[in-house]
mmCIF file of C-alpha atoms in Angstrom:
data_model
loop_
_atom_site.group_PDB
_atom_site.id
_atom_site.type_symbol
_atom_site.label_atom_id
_atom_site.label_comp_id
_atom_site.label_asym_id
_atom_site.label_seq_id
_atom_site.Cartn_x
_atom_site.Cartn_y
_atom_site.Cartn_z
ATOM 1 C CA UNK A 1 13.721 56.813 -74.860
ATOM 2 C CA UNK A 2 15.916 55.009 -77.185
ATOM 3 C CA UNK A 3 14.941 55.362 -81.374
ATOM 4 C CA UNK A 4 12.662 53.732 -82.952
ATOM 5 C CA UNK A 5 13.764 50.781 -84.766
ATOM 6 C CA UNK A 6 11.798 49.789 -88.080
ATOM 7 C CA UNK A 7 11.090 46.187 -89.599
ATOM 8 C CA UNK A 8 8.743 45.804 -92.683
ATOM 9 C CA UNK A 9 7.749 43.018 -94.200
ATOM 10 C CA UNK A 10 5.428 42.542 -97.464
ATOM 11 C CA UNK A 11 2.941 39.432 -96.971
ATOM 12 C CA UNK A 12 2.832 38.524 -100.896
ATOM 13 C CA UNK A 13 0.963 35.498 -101.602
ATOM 14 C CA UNK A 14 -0.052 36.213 -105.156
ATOM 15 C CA UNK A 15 1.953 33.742 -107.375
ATOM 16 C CA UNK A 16 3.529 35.332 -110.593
ATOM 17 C CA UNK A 17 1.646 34.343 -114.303
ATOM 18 C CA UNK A 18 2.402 31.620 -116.199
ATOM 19 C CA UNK A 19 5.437 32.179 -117.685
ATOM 20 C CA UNK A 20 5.262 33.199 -121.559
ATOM 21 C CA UNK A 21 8.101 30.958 -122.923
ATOM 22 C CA UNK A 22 9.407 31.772 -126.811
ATOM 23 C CA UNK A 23 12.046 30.192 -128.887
ATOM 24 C CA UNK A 24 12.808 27.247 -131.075
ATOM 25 C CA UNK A 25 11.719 24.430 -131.608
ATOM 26 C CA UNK A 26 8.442 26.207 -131.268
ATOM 27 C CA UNK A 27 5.471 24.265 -129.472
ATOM 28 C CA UNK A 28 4.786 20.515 -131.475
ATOM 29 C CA UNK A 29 7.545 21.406 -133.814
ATOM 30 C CA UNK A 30 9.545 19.048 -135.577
ATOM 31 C CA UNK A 31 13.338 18.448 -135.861
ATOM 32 C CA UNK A 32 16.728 16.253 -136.400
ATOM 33 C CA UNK A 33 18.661 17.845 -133.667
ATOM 34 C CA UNK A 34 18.804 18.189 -130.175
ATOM 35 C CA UNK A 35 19.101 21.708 -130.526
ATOM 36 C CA UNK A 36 16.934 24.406 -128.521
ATOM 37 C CA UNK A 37 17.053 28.286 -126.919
ATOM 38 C CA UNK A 38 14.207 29.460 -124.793
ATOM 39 C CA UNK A 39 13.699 32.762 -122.648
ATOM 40 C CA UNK A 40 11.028 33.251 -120.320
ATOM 41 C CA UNK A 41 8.744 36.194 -118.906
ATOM 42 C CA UNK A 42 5.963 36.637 -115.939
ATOM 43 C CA UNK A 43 4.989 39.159 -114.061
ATOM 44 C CA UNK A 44 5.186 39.629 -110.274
ATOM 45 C CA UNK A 45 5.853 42.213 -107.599
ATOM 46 C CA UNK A 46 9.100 40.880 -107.442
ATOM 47 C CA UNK A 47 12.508 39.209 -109.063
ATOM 48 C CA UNK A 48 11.872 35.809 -110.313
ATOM 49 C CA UNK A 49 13.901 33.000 -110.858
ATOM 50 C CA UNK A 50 12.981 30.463 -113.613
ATOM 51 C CA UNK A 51 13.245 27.218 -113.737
ATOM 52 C CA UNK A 52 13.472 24.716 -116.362
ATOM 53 C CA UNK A 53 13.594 20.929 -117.599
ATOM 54 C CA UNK A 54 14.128 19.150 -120.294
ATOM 55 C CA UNK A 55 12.817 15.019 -120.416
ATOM 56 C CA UNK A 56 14.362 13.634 -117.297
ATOM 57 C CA UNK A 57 17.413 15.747 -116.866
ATOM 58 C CA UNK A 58 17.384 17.890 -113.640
ATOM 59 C CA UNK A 59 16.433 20.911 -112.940
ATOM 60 C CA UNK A 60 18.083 24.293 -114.147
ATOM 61 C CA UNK A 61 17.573 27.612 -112.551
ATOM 62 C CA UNK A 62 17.810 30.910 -114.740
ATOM 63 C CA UNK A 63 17.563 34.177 -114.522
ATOM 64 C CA UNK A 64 14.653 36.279 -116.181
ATOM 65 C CA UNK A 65 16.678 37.926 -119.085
ATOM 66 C CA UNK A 66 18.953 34.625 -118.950
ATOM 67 C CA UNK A 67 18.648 32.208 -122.016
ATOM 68 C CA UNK A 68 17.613 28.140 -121.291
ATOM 69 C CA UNK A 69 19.170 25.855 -124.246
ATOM 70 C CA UNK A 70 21.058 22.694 -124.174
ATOM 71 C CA UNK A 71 24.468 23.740 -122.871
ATOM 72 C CA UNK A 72 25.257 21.555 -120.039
ATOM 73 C CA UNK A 73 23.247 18.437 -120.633
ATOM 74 C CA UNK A 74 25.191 15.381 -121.814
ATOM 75 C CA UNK A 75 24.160 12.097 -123.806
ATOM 76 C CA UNK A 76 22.033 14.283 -126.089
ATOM 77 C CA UNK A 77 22.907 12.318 -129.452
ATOM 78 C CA UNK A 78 22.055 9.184 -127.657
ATOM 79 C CA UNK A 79 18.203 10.159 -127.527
ATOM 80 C CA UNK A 80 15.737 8.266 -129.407
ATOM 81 C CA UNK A 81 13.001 9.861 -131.591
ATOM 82 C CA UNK A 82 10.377 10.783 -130.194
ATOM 83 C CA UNK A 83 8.226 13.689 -127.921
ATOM 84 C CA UNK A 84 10.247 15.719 -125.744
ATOM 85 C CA UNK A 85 8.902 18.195 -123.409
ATOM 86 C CA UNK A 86 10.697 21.536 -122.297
ATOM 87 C CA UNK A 87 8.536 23.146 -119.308
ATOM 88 C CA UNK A 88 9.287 26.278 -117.037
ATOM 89 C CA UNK A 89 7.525 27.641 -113.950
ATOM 90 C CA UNK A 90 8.579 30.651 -111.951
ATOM 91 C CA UNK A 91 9.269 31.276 -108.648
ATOM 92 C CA UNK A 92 9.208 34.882 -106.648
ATOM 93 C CA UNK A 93 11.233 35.619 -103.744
ATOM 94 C CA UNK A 94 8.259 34.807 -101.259
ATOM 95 C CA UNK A 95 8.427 31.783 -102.710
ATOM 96 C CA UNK A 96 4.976 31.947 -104.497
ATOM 97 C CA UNK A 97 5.087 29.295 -107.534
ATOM 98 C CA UNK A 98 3.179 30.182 -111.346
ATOM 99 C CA UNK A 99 1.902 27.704 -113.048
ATOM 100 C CA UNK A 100 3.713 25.396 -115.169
ATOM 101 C CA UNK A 101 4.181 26.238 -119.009
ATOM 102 C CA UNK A 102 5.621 23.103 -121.138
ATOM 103 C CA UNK A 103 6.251 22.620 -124.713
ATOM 104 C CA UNK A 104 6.570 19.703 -126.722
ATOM 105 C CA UNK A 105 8.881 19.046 -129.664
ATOM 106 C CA UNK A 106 9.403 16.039 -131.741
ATOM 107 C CA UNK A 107 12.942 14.739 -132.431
ATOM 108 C CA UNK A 108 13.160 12.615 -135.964
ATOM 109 C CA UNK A 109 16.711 11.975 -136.666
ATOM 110 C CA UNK A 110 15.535 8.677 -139.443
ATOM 111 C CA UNK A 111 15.472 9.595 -143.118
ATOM 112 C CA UNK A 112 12.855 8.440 -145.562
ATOM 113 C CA UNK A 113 13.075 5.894 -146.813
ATOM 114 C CA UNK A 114 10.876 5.068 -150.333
ATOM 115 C CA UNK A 115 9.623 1.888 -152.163
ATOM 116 C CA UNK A 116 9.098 1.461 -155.654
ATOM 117 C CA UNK A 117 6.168 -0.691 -157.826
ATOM 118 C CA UNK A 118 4.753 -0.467 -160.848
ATOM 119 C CA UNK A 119 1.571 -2.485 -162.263
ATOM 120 C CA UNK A 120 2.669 -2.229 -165.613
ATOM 121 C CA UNK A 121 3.172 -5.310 -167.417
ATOM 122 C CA UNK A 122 6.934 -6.464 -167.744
ATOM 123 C CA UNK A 123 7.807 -6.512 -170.555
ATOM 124 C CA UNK A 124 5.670 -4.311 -172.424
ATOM 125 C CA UNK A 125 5.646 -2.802 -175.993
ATOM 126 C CA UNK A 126 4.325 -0.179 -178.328
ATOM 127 C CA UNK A 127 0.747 -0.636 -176.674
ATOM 128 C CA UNK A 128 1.813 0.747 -173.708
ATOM 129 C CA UNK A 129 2.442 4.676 -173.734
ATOM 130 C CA UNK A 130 4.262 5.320 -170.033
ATOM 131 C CA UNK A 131 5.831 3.065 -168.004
ATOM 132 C CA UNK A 132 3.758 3.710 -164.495
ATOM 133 C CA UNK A 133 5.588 3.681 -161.181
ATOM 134 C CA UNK A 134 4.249 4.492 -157.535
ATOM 135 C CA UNK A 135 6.510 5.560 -155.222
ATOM 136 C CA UNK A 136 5.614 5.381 -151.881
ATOM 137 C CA UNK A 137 7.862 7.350 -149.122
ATOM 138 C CA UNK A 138 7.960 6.237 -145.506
ATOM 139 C CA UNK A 139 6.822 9.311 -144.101
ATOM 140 C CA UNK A 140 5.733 13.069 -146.073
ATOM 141 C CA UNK A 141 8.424 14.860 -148.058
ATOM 142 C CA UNK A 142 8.945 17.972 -149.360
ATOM 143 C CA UNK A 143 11.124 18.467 -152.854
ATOM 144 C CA UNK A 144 10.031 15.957 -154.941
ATOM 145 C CA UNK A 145 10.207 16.513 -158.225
ATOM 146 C CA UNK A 146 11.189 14.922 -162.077
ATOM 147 C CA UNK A 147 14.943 15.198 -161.092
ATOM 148 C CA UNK A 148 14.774 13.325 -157.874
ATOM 149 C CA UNK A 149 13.808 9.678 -160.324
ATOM 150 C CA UNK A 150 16.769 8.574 -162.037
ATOM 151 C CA UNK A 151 16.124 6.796 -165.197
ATOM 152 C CA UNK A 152 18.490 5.007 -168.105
ATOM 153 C CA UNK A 153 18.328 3.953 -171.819
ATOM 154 C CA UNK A 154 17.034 7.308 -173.262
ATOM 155 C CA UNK A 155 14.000 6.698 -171.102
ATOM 156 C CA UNK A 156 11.848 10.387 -170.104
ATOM 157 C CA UNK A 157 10.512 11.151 -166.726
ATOM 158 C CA UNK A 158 7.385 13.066 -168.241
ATOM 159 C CA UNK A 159 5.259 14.064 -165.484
ATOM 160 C CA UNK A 160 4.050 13.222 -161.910
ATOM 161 C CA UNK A 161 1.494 13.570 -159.380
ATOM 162 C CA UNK A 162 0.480 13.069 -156.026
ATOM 163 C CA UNK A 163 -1.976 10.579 -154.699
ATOM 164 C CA UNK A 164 -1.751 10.744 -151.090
ATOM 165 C CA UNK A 165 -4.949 12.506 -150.285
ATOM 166 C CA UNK A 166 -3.474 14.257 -146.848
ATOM 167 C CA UNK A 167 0.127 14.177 -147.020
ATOM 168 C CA UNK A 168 3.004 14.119 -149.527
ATOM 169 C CA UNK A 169 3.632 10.350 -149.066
ATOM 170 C CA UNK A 170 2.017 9.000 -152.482
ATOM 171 C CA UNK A 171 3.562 10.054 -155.948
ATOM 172 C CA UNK A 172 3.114 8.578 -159.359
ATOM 173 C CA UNK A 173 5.768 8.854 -161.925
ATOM 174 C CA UNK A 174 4.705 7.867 -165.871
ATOM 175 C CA UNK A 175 8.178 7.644 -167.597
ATOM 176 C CA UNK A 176 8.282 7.744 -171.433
ATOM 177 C CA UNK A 177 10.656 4.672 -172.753
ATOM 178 C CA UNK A 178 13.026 5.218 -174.765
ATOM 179 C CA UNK A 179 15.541 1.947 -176.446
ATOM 180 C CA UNK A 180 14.321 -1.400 -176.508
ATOM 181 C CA UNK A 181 15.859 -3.240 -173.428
ATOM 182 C CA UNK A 182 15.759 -2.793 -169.458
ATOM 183 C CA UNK A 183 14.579 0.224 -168.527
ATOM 184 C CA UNK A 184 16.231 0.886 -165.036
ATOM 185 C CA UNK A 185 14.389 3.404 -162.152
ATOM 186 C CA UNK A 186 15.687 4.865 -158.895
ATOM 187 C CA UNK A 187 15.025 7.415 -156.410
ATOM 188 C CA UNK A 188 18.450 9.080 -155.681
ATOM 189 C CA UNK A 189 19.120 9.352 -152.219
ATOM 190 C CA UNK A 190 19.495 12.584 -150.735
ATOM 191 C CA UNK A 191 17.273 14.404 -153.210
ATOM 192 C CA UNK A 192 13.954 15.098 -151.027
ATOM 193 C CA UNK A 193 13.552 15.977 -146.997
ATOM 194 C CA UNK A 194 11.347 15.405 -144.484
ATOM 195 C CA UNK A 195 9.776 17.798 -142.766
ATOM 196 C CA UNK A 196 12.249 17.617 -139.781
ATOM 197 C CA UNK A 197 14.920 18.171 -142.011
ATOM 198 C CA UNK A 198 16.287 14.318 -143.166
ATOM 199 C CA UNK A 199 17.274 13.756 -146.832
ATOM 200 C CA UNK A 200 15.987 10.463 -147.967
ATOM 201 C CA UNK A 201 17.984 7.423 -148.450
ATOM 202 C CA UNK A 202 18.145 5.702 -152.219
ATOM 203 C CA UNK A 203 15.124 3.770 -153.426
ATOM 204 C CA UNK A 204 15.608 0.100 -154.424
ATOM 205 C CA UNK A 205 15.966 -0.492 -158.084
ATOM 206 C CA UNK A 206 12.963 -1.017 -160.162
ATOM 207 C CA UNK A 207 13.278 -3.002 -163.816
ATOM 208 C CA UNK A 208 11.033 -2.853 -166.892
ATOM 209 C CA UNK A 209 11.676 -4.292 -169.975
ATOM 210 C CA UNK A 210 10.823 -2.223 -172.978
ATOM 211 C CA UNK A 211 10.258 -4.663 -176.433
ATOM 212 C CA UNK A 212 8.967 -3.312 -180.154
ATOM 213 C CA UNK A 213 11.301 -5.832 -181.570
ATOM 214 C CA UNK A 214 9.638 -8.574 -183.502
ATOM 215 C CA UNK A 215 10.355 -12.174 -183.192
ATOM 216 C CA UNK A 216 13.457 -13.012 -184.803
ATOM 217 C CA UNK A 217 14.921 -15.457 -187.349
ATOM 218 C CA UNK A 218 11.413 -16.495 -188.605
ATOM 219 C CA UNK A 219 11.312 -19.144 -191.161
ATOM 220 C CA UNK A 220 8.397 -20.996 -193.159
ATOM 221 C CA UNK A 221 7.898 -23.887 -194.687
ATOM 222 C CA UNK A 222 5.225 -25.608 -196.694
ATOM 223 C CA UNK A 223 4.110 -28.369 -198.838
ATOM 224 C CA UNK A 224 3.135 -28.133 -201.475
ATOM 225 C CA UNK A 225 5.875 -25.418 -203.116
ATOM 226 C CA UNK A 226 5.125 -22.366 -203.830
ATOM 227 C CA UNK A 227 2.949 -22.253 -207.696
ATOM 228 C CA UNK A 228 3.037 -25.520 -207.411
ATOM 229 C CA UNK A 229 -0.077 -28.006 -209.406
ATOM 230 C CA UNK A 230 -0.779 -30.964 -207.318
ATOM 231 C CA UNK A 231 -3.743 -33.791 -207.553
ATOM 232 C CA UNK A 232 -4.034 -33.910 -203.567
ATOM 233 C CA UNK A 233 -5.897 -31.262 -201.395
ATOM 234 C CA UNK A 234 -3.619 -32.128 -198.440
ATOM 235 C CA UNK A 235 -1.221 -29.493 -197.563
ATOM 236 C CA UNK A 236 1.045 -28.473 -194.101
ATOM 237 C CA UNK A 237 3.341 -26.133 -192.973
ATOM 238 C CA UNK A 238 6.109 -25.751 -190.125
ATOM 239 C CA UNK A 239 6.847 -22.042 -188.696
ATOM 240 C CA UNK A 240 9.697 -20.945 -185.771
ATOM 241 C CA UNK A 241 11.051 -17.933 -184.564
ATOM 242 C CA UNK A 242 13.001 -16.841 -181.977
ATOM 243 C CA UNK A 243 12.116 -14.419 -178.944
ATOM 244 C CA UNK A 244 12.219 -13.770 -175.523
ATOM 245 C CA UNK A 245 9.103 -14.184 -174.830
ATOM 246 C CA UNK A 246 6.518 -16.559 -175.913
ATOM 247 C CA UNK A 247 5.490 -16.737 -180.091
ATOM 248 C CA UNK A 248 1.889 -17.399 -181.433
ATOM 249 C CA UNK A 249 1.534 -17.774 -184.765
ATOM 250 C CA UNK A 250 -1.666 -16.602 -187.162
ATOM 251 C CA UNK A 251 -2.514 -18.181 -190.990
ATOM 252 C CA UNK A 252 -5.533 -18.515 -193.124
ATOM 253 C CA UNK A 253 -6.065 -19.872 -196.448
ATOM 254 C CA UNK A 254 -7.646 -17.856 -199.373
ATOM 255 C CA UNK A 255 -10.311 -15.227 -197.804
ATOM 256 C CA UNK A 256 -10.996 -17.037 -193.886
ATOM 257 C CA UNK A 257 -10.058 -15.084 -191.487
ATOM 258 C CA UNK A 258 -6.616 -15.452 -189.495
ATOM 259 C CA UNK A 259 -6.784 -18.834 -186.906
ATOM 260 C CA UNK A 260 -3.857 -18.621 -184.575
ATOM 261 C CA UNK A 261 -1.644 -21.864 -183.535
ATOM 262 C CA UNK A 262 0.500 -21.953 -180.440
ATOM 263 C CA UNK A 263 3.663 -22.658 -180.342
ATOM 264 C CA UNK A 264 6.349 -24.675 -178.237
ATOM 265 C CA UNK A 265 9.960 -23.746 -177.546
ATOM 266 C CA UNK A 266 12.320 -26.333 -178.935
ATOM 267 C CA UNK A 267 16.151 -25.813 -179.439
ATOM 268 C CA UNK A 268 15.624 -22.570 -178.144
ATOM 269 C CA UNK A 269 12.717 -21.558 -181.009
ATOM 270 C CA UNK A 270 9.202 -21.649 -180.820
ATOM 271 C CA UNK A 271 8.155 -23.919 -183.560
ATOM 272 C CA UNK A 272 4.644 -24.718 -184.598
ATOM 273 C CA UNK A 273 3.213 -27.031 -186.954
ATOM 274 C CA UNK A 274 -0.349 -27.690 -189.146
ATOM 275 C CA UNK A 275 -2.206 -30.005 -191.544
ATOM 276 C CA UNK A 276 -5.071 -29.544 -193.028
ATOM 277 C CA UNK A 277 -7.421 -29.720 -196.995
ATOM 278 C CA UNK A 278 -7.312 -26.949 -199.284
ATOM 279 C CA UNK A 279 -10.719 -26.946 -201.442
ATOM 280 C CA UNK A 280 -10.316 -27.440 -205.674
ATOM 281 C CA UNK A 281 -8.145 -24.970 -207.638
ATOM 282 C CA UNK A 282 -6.274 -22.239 -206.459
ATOM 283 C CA UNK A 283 -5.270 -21.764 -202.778
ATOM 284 C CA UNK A 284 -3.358 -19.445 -201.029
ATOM 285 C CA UNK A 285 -1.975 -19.896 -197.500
ATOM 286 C CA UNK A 286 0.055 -16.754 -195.309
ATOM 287 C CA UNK A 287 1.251 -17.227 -192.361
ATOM 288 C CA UNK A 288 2.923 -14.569 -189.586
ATOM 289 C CA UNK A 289 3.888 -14.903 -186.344
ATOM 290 C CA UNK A 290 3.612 -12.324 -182.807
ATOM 291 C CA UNK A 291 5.632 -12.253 -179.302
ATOM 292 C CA UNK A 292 3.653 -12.016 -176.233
ATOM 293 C CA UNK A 293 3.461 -8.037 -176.557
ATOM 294 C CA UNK A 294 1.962 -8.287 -180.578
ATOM 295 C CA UNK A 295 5.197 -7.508 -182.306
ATOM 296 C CA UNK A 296 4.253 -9.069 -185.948
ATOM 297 C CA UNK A 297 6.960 -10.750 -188.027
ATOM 298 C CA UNK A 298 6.408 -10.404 -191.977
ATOM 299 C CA UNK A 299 3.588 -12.483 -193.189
ATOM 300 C CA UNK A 300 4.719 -14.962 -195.777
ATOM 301 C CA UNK A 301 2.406 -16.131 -198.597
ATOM 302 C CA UNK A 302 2.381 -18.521 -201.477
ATOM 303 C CA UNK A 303 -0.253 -19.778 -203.683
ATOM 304 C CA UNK A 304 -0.889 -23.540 -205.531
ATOM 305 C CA UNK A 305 -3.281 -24.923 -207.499
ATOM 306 C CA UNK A 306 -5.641 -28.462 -206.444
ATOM 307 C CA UNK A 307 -6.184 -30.351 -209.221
ATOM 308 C CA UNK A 308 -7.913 -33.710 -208.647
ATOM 309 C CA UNK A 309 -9.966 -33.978 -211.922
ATOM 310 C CA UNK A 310 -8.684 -36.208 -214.165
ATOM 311 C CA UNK A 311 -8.738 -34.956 -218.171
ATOM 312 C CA UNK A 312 -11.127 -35.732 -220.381
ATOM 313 C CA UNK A 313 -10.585 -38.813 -222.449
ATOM 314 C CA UNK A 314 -8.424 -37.324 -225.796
ATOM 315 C CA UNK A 315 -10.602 -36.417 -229.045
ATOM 316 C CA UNK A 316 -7.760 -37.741 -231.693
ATOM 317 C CA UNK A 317 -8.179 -37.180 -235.258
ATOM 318 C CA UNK A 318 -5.343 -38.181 -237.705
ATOM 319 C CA UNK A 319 -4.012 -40.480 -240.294
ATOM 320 C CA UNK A 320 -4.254 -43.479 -240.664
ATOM 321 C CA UNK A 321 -7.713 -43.379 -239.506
ATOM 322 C CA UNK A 322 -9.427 -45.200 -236.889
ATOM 323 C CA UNK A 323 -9.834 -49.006 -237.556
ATOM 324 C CA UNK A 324 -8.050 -48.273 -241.018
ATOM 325 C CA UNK A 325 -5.482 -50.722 -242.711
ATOM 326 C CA UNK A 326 -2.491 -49.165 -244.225
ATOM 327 C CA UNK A 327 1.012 -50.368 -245.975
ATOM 328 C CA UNK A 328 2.521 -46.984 -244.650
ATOM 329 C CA UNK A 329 4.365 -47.059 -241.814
ATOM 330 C CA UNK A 330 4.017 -42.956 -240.703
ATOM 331 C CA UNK A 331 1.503 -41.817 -238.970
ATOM 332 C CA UNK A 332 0.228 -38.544 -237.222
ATOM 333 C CA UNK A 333 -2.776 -37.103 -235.176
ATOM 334 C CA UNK A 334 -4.067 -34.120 -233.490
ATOM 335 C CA UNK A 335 -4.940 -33.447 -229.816
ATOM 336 C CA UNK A 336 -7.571 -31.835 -228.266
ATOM 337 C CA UNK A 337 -8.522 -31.842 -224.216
ATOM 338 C CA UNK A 338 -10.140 -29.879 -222.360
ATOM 339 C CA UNK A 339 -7.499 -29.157 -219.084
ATOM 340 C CA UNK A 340 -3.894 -29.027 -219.583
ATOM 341 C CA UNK A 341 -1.647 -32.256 -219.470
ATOM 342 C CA UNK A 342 0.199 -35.075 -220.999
ATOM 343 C CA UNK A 343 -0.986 -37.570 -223.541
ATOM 344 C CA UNK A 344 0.536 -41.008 -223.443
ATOM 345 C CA UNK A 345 0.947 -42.096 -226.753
ATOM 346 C CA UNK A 346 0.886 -46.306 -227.727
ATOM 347 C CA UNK A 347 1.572 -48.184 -230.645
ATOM 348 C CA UNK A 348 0.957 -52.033 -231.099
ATOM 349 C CA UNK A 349 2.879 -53.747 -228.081
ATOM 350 C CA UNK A 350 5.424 -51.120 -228.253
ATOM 351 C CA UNK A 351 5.984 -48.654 -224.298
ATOM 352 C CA UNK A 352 3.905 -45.506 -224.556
ATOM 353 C CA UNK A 353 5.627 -42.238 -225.174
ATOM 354 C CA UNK A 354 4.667 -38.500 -224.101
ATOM 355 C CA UNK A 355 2.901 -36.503 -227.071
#
């Protein structure tokens, strides 16, 4: 009797668990490399081999304790953004197959990018406290902050906020002016992230125009002169000034209330004129001018008199009297009237003089 010879065998046809897979990027995480590591565990009766794939390259087989990353695989800066899926199944030696574990990563390699608009009129003056701007990034960010807006002639970024209601997309910026001029805004690249990691590119420029300057080289004239007595109620005036942006002129006479009168640009002024009937006695007429953002010039003023009542007829009492005959050849009177003026004075055929 020869000896007994042994052969075992195990039938095994339990496959091993799902593989636990840990590393980074974790499951739906975001980032701006094509950078991973991941390790793998299951349990089974026996060794198990691992294996992995990333998008559509092939196959890779590891070892339990044996890292997965992206050693090996070429073209890898040549993906586009997007999902990508890392999955891993294991296999034990009687070929019994887990379940399939996969997780999914974005890749976002673009920056931000940001727009910039304000609705705040251009130009604007002293009736405006902030210059408003909205800036609106292409995706959310994280870092924003005062520094990250660039702003020139002694103009203050003061304070901002989100508006976005879910992400950090939405900001606006109120920015204190500072000199009168152009007012100049700008996101400066490379100052905020994404969430995968990006810095932003530079904004666009934005412009404003900041004006508390008054219309310039404003001039008035007027008929009649200034104290002047004239017998006509007719009177008229011519105004101009220079600014940037459009003039409107305001007058009134004596206690009315202000009228305004438009203006047209001529020779590179905005000139305006008026006629019009001032009432009996004494007038007075002022006259100022505004640009388009209420910046008042100086109001000029003047007053005259309307006097279109003609004296009284003269009361004359003197020597030689009235109707009288005389040999001398002198003679002399009084005057009397009852509003101020000149008397014309005759004699025989002889011209008149002033008395």
């Amino acid at each position: 009797v020869s000896e007994t010879n042994f052969w075992n065998w195990t039938v095994d046809t339990t496959d091993p668990t799902e593989p636990v897979v840990s590393g980074t990027p974790g499951n739906n995480g975001l980032t701006n490399v094509v950078s991973f590591a991941y390790t793998a565990k299951a349990d089974d009766k026996t060794k198990l081999k691992f294996y992995w794939k990333f998008g559509e390259y092939d196959e890779v087989v590891k070892e339990e304790d044996e890292t997965f990353d992206e050693s090996g695989l070429e073209g890898l800066d040549d993906l586009e953004d997007g999902v990508y899926a890392v999955s891993c199944y294991a296999v034990d030696e009687a070929k019994n197959v887990s379940k399939t574990n996969t997780i999914h990563w974005t890749l976002d390699r673009t920056p931000p990018t940001v727009t910039l608009d304000s609705a705040t009129d251009d130009p604007f003056g002293k009736g405006t406290e902030f210059l408003e701007v909205s800036v609106v990034f292409s995706e959310p960010v994280v870092g924003f902050c005062e520094r990250s807006v660039f702003v020139d002639n002694k103009a203050q970024v003061v304070s901002f906020e989100q508006t976005g209601k879910k992400d950090d997309t939405s900001y606006l910026v109120k920015i204190r002016p500072g000199d009168d001029g152009l007012i100049t805004v700008k996101i400066v690249g490379e100052k905020v992230k994404d969430r995968a990691g990006n810095w932003n590119e530079a904004s666009g420029i934005l412009t404003h125009t900041y004006d508390t300057t008054p219309p310039e080289n404003f001039t008035f004239e007027a008929t009649p002169k200034n104290t002047e007595v004239v017998a006509t109620s007719n009177f008229n005036f011519a105004v101009s000034a220079t600014d940037t942006t459009t003039v409107t002129y305001y007058w009134k006479t004596n206690e009315a209330d202000y009228v305004s009168l438009g203006a047209e640009k001529k020779d590179g002024a905005w000139v305006a004129k008026f006629e019009g009937l001032a009432s009996e006695g004494t007038n007075t007429l002022s006259v100022y001018g505004t640009d388009k953002l209420g910046n008042p010039t100086v109001t000029n003023s003047i007053w005259w008199v309307v006097d279109t009542v003609a004296p009284t007829v003269p009361v004359i009492d003197g020597t030689p009297a009235d109707g009288a005959y005389t040999k001398e050849q002198g003679f002399s009177f009084d005057r009397e009237q009852l509003l101020l003026g000149d008397f014309c004075v005759f004699t025989d055929d002889s011209d008149h003089g002033v008395a």
